[in-house]
Amino acid sequence: MSDGYLLQIEPLELQFPFELKKQISCSMQLANNSDRHVAFKMKTTNPKKYCVRPNTGVVEPHSACDVIVTMQAQKEAPPDMQCRDKFLLQSVVVDTGIAAKDITPEMFNKESGNQVEECKLKVSYIPPQQPSSPVREGSEDESSPRVSVSDNGTVNQTPESNLKSKTNFGPQESTSEGKALISKLTEEKKNTVQQNNKLQLELELLRQQRSRSHGGVPFMYVIIVCLIGILSGYLLKRML
């Protein structure tokens, strides 16, 4: 902050987060802590590059005025990101009742005997703010330990990685269970085939007995044998 005789200026260096092809603005404040009315005027060494609002005005006693400086969009970055532009703030005491529209260039002419206070302001470029990286959800849960209490009252902490290793089956255990299951299914298939062959043999014997005796086999018995054969075939197909 500049502790000038007329105005206090904050900041003394205009900083612009430089980005290509984008208008960038920064603000400054002019504070009048005196009992007099103070007029100001802003000048720059590169007027086509900057827009100052307001560039002239009157700051009343014990009040402040905000000034916005906007840099026009730039097509290329300067070498080494160094800026040689400068601003000059002129301030002078004026009579009560003078408004911004009444300010004239002659008020800031030292040769006319006016007590003009001047303050030079530098311009600098700063890198634009980078967006913060998002926090992974559940990262704390993955690394946080699990707390358990033993029978004697001791608190034990188990890392999440250990719990995962305990709950997941190893490849050797999975292979042994798969072999046991295949062996069981093979045995059931074998038993079903044997039972089906036995029923087929009994049915053939019944047919032979019928042809020899020219007698009829009870109808209900035939139905039962057929149902048993169908059920056996269904079970065999399901096992396959």
Short mmCIF file of C-alpha atoms in Angstrom, two decimals:
data_model
loop_
_atom_site.label_atom_id
_atom_site.label_comp_id
_atom_site.label_asym_id
_atom_site.label_seq_id
_atom_site.Cartn_x
_atom_site.Cartn_y
_atom_site.Cartn_z
CA MET A 1 0.00 0.00 0.00
CA SER A 2 1.22 3.51 -0.85
CA ASP A 3 1.05 5.94 2.04
CA GLY A 4 0.77 8.94 -0.26
CA TYR A 5 -0.03 12.42 0.89
CA LEU A 6 -3.40 12.40 -0.85
CA LEU A 7 -4.38 8.80 -1.68
CA GLN A 8 -3.42 5.40 -0.39
CA ILE A 9 -3.13 2.89 -3.24
CA GLU A 10 -3.55 -0.87 -2.94
CA PRO A 11 -1.88 -2.71 -4.63
CA LEU A 12 1.13 -0.96 -6.13
CA GLU A 13 1.63 -3.76 -8.69
CA LEU A 14 -1.11 -4.87 -11.07
CA GLN A 15 -0.99 -8.65 -11.45
CA PHE A 16 -2.76 -10.39 -14.33
CA PRO A 17 -3.19 -14.23 -14.51
CA PHE A 18 -2.05 -14.39 -18.13
CA GLU A 19 -4.02 -16.50 -20.61
CA LEU A 20 -3.95 -16.24 -24.39
CA LYS A 21 -7.03 -14.92 -26.21
CA LYS A 22 -8.80 -13.97 -22.99
CA GLN A 23 -9.62 -10.65 -21.34
CA ILE A 24 -8.18 -10.45 -17.83
CA SER A 25 -9.06 -7.93 -15.13
CA CYS A 26 -7.59 -6.89 -11.81
CA SER A 27 -8.73 -4.31 -9.29
CA MET A 28 -7.11 -1.65 -7.15
CA GLN A 29 -8.45 0.61 -4.39
CA LEU A 30 -7.84 4.30 -3.82
CA ALA A 31 -8.45 5.40 -0.25
CA ASN A 32 -8.79 9.04 0.85
CA ASN A 33 -8.16 9.39 4.58
CA SER A 34 -7.98 13.17 4.54
CA ASP A 35 -10.68 15.83 5.01
CA ARG A 36 -10.36 17.11 1.42
CA HIS A 37 -11.75 16.09 -1.94
CA VAL A 38 -9.13 14.44 -4.15
CA ALA A 39 -9.34 14.03 -7.92
CA PHE A 40 -7.35 11.30 -9.69
CA LYS A 41 -6.39 10.35 -13.21
CA MET A 42 -4.88 7.09 -14.53
CA LYS A 43 -2.38 6.97 -17.41
CA THR A 44 -0.58 4.01 -19.02
CA THR A 45 2.30 3.53 -21.40
CA ASN A 46 0.16 1.20 -23.55
CA PRO A 47 -3.37 2.70 -23.75
CA LYS A 48 -4.53 0.36 -26.57
CA LYS A 49 -3.83 -2.70 -24.46
CA TYR A 50 -5.70 -1.70 -21.28
CA CYS A 51 -9.10 -0.36 -20.33
CA VAL A 52 -9.40 1.50 -17.00
CA ARG A 53 -12.80 2.11 -15.38
CA PRO A 54 -12.99 4.73 -14.09
CA ASN A 55 -9.82 6.36 -15.39
CA THR A 56 -10.72 9.67 -13.69
CA GLY A 57 -12.81 10.48 -10.65
CA VAL A 58 -13.14 12.23 -7.32
CA VAL A 59 -12.60 10.46 -3.99
CA GLU A 60 -14.52 12.12 -1.18
CA PRO A 61 -13.04 12.58 2.31
CA HIS A 62 -12.66 9.36 4.36
CA SER A 63 -13.92 7.16 1.52
CA ALA A 64 -12.49 4.85 -1.12
CA CYS A 65 -12.88 4.21 -4.83
CA ASP A 66 -12.38 0.89 -6.67
CA VAL A 67 -10.69 0.95 -10.08
CA ILE A 68 -10.89 -1.99 -12.51
CA VAL A 69 -8.07 -2.44 -15.03
CA THR A 70 -8.83 -4.85 -17.90
CA MET A 71 -6.17 -6.19 -20.24
CA GLN A 72 -7.39 -6.96 -23.74
CA ALA A 73 -7.07 -10.51 -25.09
CA GLN A 74 -3.53 -11.21 -26.26
CA LYS A 75 -2.69 -13.36 -29.29
CA GLU A 76 0.81 -14.29 -28.11
CA ALA A 77 2.71 -14.43 -24.85
CA PRO A 78 5.57 -12.00 -24.18
CA PRO A 79 9.14 -13.36 -23.92
CA ASP A 80 9.89 -14.82 -20.48
CA MET A 81 6.42 -13.68 -19.35
CA GLN A 82 7.85 -10.24 -18.53
CA CYS A 83 5.72 -7.11 -18.94
CA ARG A 84 7.23 -3.65 -19.33
CA ASP A 85 3.96 -1.74 -19.22
CA LYS A 86 3.47 0.84 -16.48
CA PHE A 87 0.68 2.96 -15.03
CA LEU A 88 0.83 6.45 -13.55
CA LEU A 89 -1.75 7.61 -11.00
CA GLN A 90 -2.00 11.36 -10.56
CA SER A 91 -3.97 12.93 -7.73
CA VAL A 92 -4.71 16.53 -6.77
CA VAL A 93 -6.85 18.36 -4.22
CA VAL A 94 -10.02 19.92 -5.67
CA ASP A 95 -12.80 22.11 -4.34
CA THR A 96 -15.90 20.67 -2.77
CA GLY A 97 -18.68 20.01 -5.26
CA ILE A 98 -16.46 19.10 -8.21
CA ALA A 99 -17.64 15.89 -9.89
CA ALA A 100 -15.86 13.48 -12.22
CA LYS A 101 -17.33 15.18 -15.29
CA ASP A 102 -15.74 18.48 -14.19
CA ILE A 103 -12.19 17.10 -14.16
CA THR A 104 -9.91 18.64 -16.82
CA PRO A 105 -6.31 17.84 -17.89
CA GLU A 106 -5.19 21.26 -16.63
CA MET A 107 -5.88 20.17 -13.04
CA PHE A 108 -2.93 17.72 -13.27
CA ASN A 109 -0.52 20.23 -14.86
CA LYS A 110 2.35 20.94 -12.51
CA GLU A 111 3.48 23.91 -14.58
CA SER A 112 0.26 25.70 -13.62
CA GLY A 113 1.33 25.59 -9.99
CA ASN A 114 -0.93 22.67 -9.00
CA GLN A 115 0.40 20.32 -6.33
CA VAL A 116 0.06 17.03 -8.18
CA GLU A 117 1.02 13.79 -6.49
CA GLU A 118 2.16 10.95 -8.76
CA CYS A 119 2.55 7.23 -8.14
CA LYS A 120 3.95 4.72 -10.64
CA LEU A 121 2.42 1.22 -10.80
CA LYS A 122 4.08 -1.84 -12.27
CA VAL A 123 2.42 -4.60 -14.29
CA SER A 124 3.29 -8.29 -13.97
CA TYR A 125 1.97 -11.58 -15.31
CA ILE A 126 1.35 -14.57 -13.07
CA PRO A 127 0.49 -18.15 -14.06
CA PRO A 128 -3.25 -18.90 -14.02
CA GLN A 129 -4.56 -20.92 -11.12
CA GLN A 130 -4.61 -24.64 -11.81
CA PRO A 131 -7.78 -26.56 -10.88
CA SER A 132 -7.31 -28.69 -7.82
CA SER A 133 -7.12 -32.43 -8.44
CA PRO A 134 -10.26 -34.29 -7.33
CA VAL A 135 -9.96 -36.43 -4.25
CA ARG A 136 -10.53 -40.12 -4.90
CA GLU A 137 -13.56 -41.33 -3.07
CA GLY A 138 -12.94 -44.26 -0.82
CA SER A 139 -9.17 -43.77 -0.72
CA GLU A 140 -9.29 -43.34 3.02
CA ASP A 141 -11.48 -46.41 3.41
CA GLU A 142 -9.05 -48.54 1.43
CA SER A 143 -6.07 -47.59 3.58
CA SER A 144 -7.85 -47.21 6.91
CA PRO A 145 -7.45 -50.08 9.36
CA ARG A 146 -10.30 -52.11 10.78
CA VAL A 147 -10.63 -52.05 14.56
CA SER A 148 -11.55 -55.10 16.60
CA VAL A 149 -11.59 -55.84 20.33
CA SER A 150 -10.21 -59.14 21.62
CA ASP A 151 -11.51 -61.09 24.60
CA ASN A 152 -8.99 -59.52 26.98
CA GLY A 153 -10.03 -55.98 25.97
CA THR A 154 -7.09 -55.31 23.62
CA VAL A 155 -7.89 -53.21 20.58
CA ASN A 156 -6.50 -54.68 17.36
CA GLN A 157 -6.26 -52.87 14.04
CA THR A 158 -6.25 -54.89 10.85
CA PRO A 159 -5.36 -53.19 7.56
CA GLU A 160 -7.86 -53.47 4.75
CA SER A 161 -5.31 -55.24 2.59
CA ASN A 162 -5.02 -58.05 5.14
CA LEU A 163 -8.80 -58.47 5.27
CA LYS A 164 -8.95 -58.77 1.50
CA SER A 165 -6.21 -61.37 1.47
CA LYS A 166 -8.08 -63.40 4.09
CA THR A 167 -11.45 -63.31 2.38
CA ASN A 168 -10.19 -64.08 -1.12
CA PHE A 169 -9.63 -67.75 -1.96
CA GLY A 170 -6.23 -68.68 -3.26
CA PRO A 171 -5.83 -70.39 -6.64
CA GLN A 172 -4.80 -73.70 -5.03
CA GLU A 173 -7.92 -73.87 -2.84
CA SER A 174 -10.20 -73.01 -5.76
CA THR A 175 -8.60 -75.75 -7.91
CA SER A 176 -9.13 -78.44 -5.25
CA GLU A 177 -12.80 -77.50 -4.81
CA GLY A 178 -13.34 -77.60 -8.58
CA LYS A 179 -11.83 -81.06 -8.83
CA ALA A 180 -14.05 -82.34 -6.02
CA LEU A 181 -17.15 -80.96 -7.71
CA ILE A 182 -16.24 -82.53 -11.07
CA SER A 183 -15.61 -85.89 -9.38
CA LYS A 184 -18.99 -85.75 -7.64
CA LEU A 185 -20.86 -84.91 -10.86
CA THR A 186 -19.05 -87.71 -12.72
CA GLU A 187 -20.05 -90.23 -10.06
CA GLU A 188 -23.71 -89.14 -10.18
CA LYS A 189 -23.70 -89.39 -13.96
CA LYS A 190 -22.27 -92.90 -13.75
CA ASN A 191 -24.94 -94.00 -11.27
CA THR A 192 -27.70 -92.52 -13.45
CA VAL A 193 -26.44 -94.35 -16.53
CA GLN A 194 -26.30 -97.63 -14.62
CA GLN A 195 -29.82 -97.14 -13.30
CA ASN A 196 -31.12 -96.34 -16.77
CA ASN A 197 -29.48 -99.47 -18.23
CA LYS A 198 -31.02 -101.55 -15.47
CA LEU A 199 -34.49 -100.21 -16.24
CA GLN A 200 -34.01 -100.84 -19.93
CA LEU A 201 -33.02 -104.43 -19.18
CA GLU A 202 -36.06 -104.98 -16.96
CA LEU A 203 -38.33 -103.58 -19.68
CA GLU A 204 -36.81 -105.93 -22.24
CA LEU A 205 -37.35 -108.92 -19.91
CA LEU A 206 -40.99 -107.94 -19.50
CA ARG A 207 -41.43 -107.81 -23.24
CA GLN A 208 -39.88 -111.27 -23.65
CA GLN A 209 -42.11 -112.73 -20.93
CA ARG A 210 -45.16 -111.25 -22.63
CA SER A 211 -44.24 -112.76 -26.01
CA ARG A 212 -43.71 -116.19 -24.42
CA SER A 213 -46.86 -116.32 -22.36
CA HIS A 214 -49.04 -114.44 -24.89
CA GLY A 215 -50.41 -112.76 -21.85
CA GLY A 216 -50.78 -109.12 -21.17
CA VAL A 217 -48.58 -107.16 -18.83
CA PRO A 218 -50.51 -104.98 -16.40
CA PHE A 219 -50.98 -101.55 -17.96
CA MET A 220 -50.17 -99.69 -14.76
CA TYR A 221 -46.84 -101.49 -14.45
CA VAL A 222 -45.89 -100.45 -17.98
CA ILE A 223 -46.76 -96.84 -17.22
CA ILE A 224 -44.63 -96.90 -14.07
CA VAL A 225 -41.66 -98.34 -15.98
CA CYS A 226 -42.03 -95.71 -18.72
CA LEU A 227 -42.17 -92.87 -16.18
CA ILE A 228 -39.08 -94.19 -14.46
CA GLY A 229 -37.28 -94.32 -17.82
CA ILE A 230 -38.34 -90.76 -18.72
CA LEU A 231 -37.25 -89.46 -15.29
CA SER A 232 -33.91 -91.21 -15.60
CA GLY A 233 -33.36 -89.70 -19.05
CA TYR A 234 -34.20 -86.22 -17.74
CA LEU A 235 -31.77 -86.59 -14.86
CA LEU A 236 -29.08 -87.84 -17.21
CA LYS A 237 -29.60 -84.92 -19.59
CA ARG A 238 -29.44 -82.44 -16.72
CA MET A 239 -26.18 -83.91 -15.47
CA LEU A 240 -24.70 -83.56 -18.95
#
